Coordinates of C-alpha atoms in Angstrom, one line a residue:
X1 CA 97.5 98.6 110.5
X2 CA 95.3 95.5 110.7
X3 CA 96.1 92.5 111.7
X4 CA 95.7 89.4 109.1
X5 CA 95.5 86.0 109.9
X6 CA 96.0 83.2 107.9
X7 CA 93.5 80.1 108.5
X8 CA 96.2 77.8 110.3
X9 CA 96.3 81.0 112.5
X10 CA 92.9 81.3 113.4
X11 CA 92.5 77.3 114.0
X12 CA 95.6 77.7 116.4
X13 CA 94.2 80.8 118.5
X14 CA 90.6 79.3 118.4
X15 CA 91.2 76.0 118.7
X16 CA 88.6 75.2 116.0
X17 CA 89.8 73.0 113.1
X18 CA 90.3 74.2 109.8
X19 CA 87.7 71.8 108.2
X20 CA 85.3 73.7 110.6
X21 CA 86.7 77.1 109.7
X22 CA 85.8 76.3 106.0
X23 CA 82.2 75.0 107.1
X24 CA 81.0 77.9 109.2
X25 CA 82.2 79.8 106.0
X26 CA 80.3 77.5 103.8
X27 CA 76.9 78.1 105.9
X28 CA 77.5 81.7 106.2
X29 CA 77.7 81.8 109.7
X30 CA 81.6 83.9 108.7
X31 CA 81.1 85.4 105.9
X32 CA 83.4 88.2 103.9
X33 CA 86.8 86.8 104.6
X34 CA 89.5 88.3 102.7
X35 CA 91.4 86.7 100.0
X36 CA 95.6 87.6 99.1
X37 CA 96.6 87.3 95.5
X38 CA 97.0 83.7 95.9
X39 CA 93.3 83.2 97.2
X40 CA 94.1 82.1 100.4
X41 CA 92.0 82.9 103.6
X42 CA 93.1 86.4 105.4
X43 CA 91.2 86.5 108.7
X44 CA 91.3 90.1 110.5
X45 CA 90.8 90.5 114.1
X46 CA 87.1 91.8 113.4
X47 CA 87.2 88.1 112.3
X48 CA 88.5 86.5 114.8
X49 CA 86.7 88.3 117.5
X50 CA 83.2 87.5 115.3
X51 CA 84.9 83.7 115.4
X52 CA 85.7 83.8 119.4
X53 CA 81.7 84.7 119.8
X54 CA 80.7 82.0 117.8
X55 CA 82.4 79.6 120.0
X56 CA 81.4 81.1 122.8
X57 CA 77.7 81.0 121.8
X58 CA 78.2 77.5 120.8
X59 CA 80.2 76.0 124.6
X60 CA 77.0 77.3 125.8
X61 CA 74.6 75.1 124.0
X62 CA 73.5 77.6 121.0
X63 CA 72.1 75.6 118.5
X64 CA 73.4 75.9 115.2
X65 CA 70.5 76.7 113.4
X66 CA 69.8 79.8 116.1
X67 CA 73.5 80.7 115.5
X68 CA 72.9 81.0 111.3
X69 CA 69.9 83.0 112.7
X70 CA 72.2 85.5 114.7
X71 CA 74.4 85.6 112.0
X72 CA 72.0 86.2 109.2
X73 CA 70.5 88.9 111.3
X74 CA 74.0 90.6 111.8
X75 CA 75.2 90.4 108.2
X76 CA 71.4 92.8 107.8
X77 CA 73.1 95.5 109.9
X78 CA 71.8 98.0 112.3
X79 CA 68.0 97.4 111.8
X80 CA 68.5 94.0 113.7
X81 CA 70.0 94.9 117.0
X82 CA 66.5 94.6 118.7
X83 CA 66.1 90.9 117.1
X84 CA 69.7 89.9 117.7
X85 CA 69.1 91.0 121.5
X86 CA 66.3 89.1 121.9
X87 CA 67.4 85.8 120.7
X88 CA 70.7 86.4 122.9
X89 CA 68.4 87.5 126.2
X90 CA 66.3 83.7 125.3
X91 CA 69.9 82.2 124.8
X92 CA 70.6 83.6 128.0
X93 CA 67.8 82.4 129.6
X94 CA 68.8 79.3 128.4
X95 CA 72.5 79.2 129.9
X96 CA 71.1 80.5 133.2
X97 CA 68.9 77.5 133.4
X98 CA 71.3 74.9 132.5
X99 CA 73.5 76.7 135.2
X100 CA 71.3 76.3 137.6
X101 CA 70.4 72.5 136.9
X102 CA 74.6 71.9 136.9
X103 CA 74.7 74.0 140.1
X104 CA 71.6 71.4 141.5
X105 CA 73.4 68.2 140.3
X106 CA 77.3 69.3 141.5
X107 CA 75.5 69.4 144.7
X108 CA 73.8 66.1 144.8
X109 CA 77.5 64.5 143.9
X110 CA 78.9 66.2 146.2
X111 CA 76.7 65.4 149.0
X112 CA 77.3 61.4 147.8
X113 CA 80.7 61.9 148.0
X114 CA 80.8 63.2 151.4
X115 CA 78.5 60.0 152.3
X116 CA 80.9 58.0 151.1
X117 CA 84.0 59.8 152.9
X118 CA 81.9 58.7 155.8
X119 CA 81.4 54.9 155.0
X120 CA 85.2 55.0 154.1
X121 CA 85.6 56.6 157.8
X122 CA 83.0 54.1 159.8
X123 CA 85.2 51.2 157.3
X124 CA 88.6 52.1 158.5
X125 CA 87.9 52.4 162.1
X126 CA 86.7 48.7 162.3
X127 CA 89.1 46.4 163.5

């Protein structure tokens, strides 16, 4: 039996607000959710897990006009998966990069904070 979430759910196990829930809904970037009798949301975990990628694509920096791109291409089916893996290998790319520049600048902090341990050293052994 599938699981069905309702949109308070999903905004407490994604930690996305329901206002943005609604939005990526109203741009298509989720699209198909399930109504009850009552026409509130019903999110599955196909959903959720669709939701989960999202984020993750957008933490890393996706922009959200490439993830309506993804997302469009995906809602087209099969005949896409060459297309969608190409814009996630450049998105890739693109995380790798930005990885590397963090990797560059943790280093460069860290080496000014080990300069200053020193001052604070050279300080506290004057009398």
């Amino acid at each position: 039996m599938e699981n069905l979430f309702s949109i308070q759910q999903v905004a407490s196990m994604t930690g996305l607000s329901t206002h943005t829930l609604r939005y990526y809904e109203k741009i298509g970037l989720i699209e198909n959710v399930q109504r009850d009798q009552t026409g509130y949301r019903q999110y599955t975990d196909v959903d959720l897990a669709w939701i989960q990628f999202l984020i993750r694509l957008r933490v890393t920096g996706m922009p959200m006009l490439k993830m309506k791109q993804f997302s469009d291409l995906r809602q087209k089916g099969d005949s896409t998966i060459t297309a969608r893996k190409e814009l996630l290998e450049e998105h890739y790319k693109d995380v790798l990069g930005k990885i590397e520049e963090l990797e560059l600048n943790s280093q460069r902090i860290e080496e000014k904070i080990a300069h200053y341990k020193k001052l604070e050293t050279v300080e506290n052994q004057q009398p």
